[in-house]
GROMACS .gro file of C-alpha atoms in nm:
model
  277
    1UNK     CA    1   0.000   0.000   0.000
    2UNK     CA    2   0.140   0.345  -0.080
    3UNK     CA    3  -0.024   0.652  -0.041
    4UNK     CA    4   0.154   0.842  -0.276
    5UNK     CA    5  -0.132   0.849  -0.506
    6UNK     CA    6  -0.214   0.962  -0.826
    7UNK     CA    7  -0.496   1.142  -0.973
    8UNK     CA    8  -0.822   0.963  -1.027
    9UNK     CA    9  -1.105   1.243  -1.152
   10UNK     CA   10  -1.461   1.157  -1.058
   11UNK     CA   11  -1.384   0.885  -0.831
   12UNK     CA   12  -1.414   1.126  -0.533
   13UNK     CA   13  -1.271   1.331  -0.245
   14UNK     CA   14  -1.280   1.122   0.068
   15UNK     CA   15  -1.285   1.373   0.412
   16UNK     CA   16  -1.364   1.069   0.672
   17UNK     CA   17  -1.706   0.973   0.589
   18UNK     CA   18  -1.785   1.245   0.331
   19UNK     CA   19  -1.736   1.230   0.004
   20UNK     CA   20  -1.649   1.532  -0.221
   21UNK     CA   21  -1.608   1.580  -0.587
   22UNK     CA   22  -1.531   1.893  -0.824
   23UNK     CA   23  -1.539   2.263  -0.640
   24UNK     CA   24  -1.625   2.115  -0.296
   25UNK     CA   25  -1.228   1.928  -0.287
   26UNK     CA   26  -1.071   2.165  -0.002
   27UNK     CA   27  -0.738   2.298  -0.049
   28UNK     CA   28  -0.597   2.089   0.223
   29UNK     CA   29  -0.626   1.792   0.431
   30UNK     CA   30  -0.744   1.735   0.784
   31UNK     CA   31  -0.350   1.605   0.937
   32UNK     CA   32  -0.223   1.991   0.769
   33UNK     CA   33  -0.492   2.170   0.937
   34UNK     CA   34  -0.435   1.950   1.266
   35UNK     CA   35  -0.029   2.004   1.216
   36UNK     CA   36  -0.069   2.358   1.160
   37UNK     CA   37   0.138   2.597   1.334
   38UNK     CA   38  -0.042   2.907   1.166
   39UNK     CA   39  -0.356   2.961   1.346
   40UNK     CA   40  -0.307   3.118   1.662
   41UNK     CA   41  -0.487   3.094   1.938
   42UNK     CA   42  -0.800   2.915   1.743
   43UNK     CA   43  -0.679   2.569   1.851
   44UNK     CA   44  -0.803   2.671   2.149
   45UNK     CA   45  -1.184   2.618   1.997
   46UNK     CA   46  -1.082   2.430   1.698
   47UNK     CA   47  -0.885   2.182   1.848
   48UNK     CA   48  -1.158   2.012   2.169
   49UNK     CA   49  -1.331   1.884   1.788
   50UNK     CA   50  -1.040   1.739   1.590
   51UNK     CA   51  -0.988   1.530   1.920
   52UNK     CA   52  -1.341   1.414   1.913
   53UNK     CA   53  -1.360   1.405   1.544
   54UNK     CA   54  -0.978   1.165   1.627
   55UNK     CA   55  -1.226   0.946   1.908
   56UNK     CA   56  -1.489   0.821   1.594
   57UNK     CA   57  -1.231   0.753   1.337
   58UNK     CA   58  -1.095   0.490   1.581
   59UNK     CA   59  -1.447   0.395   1.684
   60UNK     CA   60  -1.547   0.407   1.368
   61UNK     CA   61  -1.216   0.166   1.277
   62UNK     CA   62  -1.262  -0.070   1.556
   63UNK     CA   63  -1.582  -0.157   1.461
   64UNK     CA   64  -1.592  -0.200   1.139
   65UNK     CA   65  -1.250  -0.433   1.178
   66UNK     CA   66  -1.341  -0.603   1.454
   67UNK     CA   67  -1.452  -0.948   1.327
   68UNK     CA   68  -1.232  -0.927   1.005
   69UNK     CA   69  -1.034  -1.221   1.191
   70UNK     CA   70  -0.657  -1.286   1.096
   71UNK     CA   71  -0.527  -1.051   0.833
   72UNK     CA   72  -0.220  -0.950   0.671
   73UNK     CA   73  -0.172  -0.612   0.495
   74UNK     CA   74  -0.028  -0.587   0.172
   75UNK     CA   75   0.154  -0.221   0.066
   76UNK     CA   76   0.301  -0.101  -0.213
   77UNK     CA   77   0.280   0.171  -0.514
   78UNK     CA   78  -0.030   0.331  -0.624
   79UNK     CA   79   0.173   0.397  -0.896
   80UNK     CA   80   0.208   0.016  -1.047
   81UNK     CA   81  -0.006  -0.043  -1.347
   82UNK     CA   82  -0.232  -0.311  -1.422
   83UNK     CA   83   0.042  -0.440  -1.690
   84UNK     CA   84   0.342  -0.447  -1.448
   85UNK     CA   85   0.439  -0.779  -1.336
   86UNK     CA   86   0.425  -0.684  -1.015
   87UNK     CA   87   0.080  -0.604  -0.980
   88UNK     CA   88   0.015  -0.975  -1.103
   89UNK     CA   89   0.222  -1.059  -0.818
   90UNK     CA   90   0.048  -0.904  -0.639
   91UNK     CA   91  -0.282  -1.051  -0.705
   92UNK     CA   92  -0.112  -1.391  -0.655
   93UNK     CA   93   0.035  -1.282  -0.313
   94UNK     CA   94  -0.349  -1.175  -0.176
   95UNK     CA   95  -0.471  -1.479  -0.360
   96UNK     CA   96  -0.257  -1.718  -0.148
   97UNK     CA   97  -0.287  -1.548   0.145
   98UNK     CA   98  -0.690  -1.580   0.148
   99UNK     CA   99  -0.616  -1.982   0.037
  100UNK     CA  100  -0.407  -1.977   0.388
  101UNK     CA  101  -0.708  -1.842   0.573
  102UNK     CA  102  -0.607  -1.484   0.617
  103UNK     CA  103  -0.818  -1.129   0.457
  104UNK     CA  104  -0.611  -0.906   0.258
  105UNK     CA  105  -0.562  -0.541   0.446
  106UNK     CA  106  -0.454  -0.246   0.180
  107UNK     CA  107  -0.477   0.125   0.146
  108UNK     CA  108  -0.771   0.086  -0.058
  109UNK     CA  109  -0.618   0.274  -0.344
  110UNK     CA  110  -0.476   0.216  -0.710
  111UNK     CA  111  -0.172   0.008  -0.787
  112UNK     CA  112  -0.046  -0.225  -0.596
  113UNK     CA  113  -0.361  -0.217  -0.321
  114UNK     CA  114  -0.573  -0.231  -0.618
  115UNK     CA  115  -0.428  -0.584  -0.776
  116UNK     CA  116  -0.404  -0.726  -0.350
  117UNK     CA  117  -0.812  -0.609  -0.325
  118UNK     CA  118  -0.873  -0.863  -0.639
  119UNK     CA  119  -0.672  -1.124  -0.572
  120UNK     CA  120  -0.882  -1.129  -0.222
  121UNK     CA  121  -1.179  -1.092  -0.361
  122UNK     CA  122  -1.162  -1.318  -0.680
  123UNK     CA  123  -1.004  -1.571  -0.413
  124UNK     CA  124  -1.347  -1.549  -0.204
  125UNK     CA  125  -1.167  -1.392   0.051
  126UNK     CA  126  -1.212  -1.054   0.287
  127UNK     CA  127  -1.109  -0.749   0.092
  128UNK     CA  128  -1.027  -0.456   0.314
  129UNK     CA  129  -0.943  -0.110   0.246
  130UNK     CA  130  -0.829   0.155   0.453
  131UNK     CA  131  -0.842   0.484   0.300
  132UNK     CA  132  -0.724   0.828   0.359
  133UNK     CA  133  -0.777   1.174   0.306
  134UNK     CA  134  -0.535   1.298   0.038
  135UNK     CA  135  -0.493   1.620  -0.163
  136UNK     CA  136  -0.542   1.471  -0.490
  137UNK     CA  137  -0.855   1.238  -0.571
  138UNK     CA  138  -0.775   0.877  -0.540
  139UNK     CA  139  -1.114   0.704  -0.433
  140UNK     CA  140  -1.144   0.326  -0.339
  141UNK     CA  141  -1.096   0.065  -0.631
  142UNK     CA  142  -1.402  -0.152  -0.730
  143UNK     CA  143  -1.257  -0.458  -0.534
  144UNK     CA  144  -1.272  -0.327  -0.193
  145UNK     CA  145  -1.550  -0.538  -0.006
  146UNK     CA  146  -1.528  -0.342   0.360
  147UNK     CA  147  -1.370  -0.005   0.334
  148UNK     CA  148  -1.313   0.260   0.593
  149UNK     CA  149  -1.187   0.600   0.517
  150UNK     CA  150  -0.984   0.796   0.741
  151UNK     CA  151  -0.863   1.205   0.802
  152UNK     CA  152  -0.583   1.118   0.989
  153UNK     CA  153  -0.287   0.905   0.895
  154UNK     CA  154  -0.233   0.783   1.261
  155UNK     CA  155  -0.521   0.654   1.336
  156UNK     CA  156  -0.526   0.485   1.007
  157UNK     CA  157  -0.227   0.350   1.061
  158UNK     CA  158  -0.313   0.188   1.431
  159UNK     CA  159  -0.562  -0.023   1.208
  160UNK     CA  160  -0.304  -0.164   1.000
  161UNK     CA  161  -0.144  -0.281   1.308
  162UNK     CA  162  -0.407  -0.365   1.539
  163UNK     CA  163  -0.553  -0.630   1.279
  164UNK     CA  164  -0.265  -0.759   1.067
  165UNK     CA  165  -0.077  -1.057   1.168
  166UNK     CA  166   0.180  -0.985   0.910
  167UNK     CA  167   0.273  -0.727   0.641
  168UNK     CA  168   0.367  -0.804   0.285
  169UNK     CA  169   0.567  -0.527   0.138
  170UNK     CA  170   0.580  -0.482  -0.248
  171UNK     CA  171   0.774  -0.235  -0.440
  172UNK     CA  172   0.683   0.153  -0.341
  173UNK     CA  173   0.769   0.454  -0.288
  174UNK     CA  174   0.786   0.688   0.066
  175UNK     CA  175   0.432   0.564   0.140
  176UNK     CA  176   0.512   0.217   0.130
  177UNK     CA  177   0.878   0.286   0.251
  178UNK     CA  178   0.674   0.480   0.577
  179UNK     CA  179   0.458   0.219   0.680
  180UNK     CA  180   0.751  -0.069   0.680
  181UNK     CA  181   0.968   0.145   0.909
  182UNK     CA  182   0.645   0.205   1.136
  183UNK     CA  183   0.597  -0.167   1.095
  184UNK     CA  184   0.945  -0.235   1.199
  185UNK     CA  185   1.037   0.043   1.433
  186UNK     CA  186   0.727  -0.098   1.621
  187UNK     CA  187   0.880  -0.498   1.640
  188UNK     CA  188   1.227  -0.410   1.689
  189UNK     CA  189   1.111  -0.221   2.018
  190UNK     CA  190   0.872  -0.476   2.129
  191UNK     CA  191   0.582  -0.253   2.100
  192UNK     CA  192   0.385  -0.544   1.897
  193UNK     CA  193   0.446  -0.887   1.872
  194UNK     CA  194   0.671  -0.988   1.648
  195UNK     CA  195   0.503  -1.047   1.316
  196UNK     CA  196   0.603  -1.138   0.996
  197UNK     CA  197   0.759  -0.857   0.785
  198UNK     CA  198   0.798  -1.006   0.425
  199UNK     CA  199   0.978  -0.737   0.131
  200UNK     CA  200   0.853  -0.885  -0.249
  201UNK     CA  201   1.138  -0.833  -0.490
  202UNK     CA  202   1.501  -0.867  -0.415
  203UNK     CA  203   1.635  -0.625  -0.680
  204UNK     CA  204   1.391  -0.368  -0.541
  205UNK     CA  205   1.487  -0.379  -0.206
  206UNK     CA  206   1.842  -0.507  -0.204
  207UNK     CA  207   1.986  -0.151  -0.220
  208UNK     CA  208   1.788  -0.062   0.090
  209UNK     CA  209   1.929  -0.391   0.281
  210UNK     CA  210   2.281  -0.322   0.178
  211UNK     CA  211   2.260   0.026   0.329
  212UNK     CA  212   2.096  -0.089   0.633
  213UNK     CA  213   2.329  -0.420   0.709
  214UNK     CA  214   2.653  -0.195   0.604
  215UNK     CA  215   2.614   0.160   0.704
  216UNK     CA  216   2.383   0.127   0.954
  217UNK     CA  217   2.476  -0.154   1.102
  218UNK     CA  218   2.842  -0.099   1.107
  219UNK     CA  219   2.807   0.237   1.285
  220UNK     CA  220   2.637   0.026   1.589
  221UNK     CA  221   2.303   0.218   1.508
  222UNK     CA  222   2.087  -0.123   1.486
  223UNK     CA  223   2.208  -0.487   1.645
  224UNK     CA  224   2.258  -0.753   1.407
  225UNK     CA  225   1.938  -0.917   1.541
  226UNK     CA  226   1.758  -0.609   1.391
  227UNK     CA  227   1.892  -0.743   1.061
  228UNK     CA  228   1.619  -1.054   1.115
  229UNK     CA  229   1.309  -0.905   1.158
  230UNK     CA  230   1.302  -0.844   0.758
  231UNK     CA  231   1.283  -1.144   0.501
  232UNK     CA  232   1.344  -1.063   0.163
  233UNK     CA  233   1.191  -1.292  -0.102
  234UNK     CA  234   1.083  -1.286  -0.470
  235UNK     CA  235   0.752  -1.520  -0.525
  236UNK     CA  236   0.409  -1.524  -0.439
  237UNK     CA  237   0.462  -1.850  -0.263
  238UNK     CA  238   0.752  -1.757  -0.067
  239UNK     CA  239   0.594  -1.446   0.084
  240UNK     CA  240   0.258  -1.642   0.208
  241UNK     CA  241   0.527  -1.899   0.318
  242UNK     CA  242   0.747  -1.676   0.520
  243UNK     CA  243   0.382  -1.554   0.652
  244UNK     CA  244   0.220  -1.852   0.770
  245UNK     CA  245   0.527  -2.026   0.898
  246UNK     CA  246   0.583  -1.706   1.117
  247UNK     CA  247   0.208  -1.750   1.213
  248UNK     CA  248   0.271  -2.111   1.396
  249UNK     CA  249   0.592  -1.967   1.544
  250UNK     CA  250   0.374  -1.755   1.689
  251UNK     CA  251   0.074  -1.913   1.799
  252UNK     CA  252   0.343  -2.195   2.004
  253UNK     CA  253   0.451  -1.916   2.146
  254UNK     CA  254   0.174  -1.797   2.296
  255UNK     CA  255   0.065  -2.169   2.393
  256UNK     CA  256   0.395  -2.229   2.561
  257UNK     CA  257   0.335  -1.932   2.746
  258UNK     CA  258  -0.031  -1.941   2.862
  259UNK     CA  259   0.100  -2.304   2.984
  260UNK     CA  260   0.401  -2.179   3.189
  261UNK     CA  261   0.154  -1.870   3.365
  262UNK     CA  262  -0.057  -2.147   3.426
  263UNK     CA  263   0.200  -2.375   3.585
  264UNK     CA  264   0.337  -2.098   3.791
  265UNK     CA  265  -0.042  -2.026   3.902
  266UNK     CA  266  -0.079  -2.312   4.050
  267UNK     CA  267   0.239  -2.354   4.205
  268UNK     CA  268   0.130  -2.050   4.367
  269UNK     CA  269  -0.179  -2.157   4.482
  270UNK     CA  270  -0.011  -2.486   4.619
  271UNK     CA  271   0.291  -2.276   4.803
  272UNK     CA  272  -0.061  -2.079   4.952
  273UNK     CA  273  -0.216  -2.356   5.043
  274UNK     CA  274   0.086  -2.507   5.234
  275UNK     CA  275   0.135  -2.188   5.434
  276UNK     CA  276  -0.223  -2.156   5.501
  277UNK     CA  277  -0.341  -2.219   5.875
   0.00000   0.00000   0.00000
């Protein structure tokens, strides 16, 4: 997914909920009025209504999301066309992934989100989108089954996390390039659980994993451990591999752990009931 979109006249404006076409398109978004430094002291009565305006986009998220069941987000360029290989990757990639029992989670735009919302939905699968409020029109492609349209990148962007189990990362630009560094940043520092981060298309990326496992790495800036958390592969199968493999990792994990808090519960309880009079 990418949101570095292009152009898409007619489709629509999206502002949350409303939609917007010709004269009625503002001249900016929501997140630039929000990050604006330029308005004085109006925050002061502007401000109490972006935060409730904030509060229903992640109601609004939570609920529509909340029985999607496991998913894994797909990202890339808006930019790809339908006759790139890569968007018929892409398709394949969603395809598979709805064959291993997982919806497809995208931007809900052109490109690259466009070919993972069909190979969902031609698959029989759950085809997501996640939108966003953008100062170009962009609109939600045709093969979007549940969509949700957001003002504010951040809280769009807690979705992507709260319900994937894993992220698939095509070829992109700095929208895709953003969202795997939030995506990482957020497993190298524990602040989700270690999912699966897969990169489609080792001549894309290979530049960017030289730089990072030289430069960075050799100025002590990241551990070699860091190094892991990405795997870099160049099929369709592969990448739903690398996904559902990390999946069972996983889900021991967890089992071996509920098991051990439940051994040390009752331990507990016995080393309480020995003591007691």
């Amino acid at each position: 997914m990418s949101d570095d979109g292009v152009s898409a006249p007619g489709r629509g404006y999206r502002k949350g909920p409303v939609l917007l076409r010709g004269g009625q398109i503002p001249a900016t978004t929501s997140d630039q009025r929000l990050l604006s430094s330029n308005e004085g002291a109006d925050w002061l009565h502007g401000d109490p209504w972006r935060v409730m305006r904030i509060q229903s986009e992640f109601v609004e998220g939570f609920g529509a999301l909340a029985e999607v069941g496991p998913a894994v987000s797909v990202f890339g360029s808006a930019r790809t066309p339908a006759t790139e290989p890569e968007f018929a990757l892409a398709v394949d990639v969603a395809a598979r992934l709805v064959e291993a029992g997982y919806a497809v989670i995208t931007g809900g735009g052109p490109g690259i989100m466009e070919a993972a919302n069909k190979g969902a939905k031609q698959a029989g699968g759950v085809s997501v989108g996640l939108g966003i409020e953008l100062p170009f029109e962009q609109g939600m492609n045709d093969f979007v089954d549940l969509g949700v349209n957001f003002r504010y990148f951040f809280a769009r962007k807690t979705m992507f996390v709260k319900y994937s189990e894993g992220f698939v990362v095509l070829p992109g630009g700095f929208g895709t390039l953003d969202e795997l560094f939030e995506a990482l940043t957020l497993v190298q520092t524990h602040k989700v659980i270690q999912f699966p981060i897969v990169l489609v298309g080792r001549a894309y990326w290979q530049g960017l994993l030289d730089w990072i496992g030289g430069s960075v790495l050799e100025r002590g800036l990241i551990g070699r451990a860091d190094l892991e958390l990405l795997r870099v592969v160049d099929t369709a199968e592969e990448a739903v591999a690398a996904v559902v493999e990390r999946g069972v990792q996983l889900r021991e994990q967890e089992r071996a752990a509920t098991a051990a808090a439940a051994r040390d519960q009752a331990a507990a309880d016995g080393s309480t009931a020995d003591v007691a009079p």
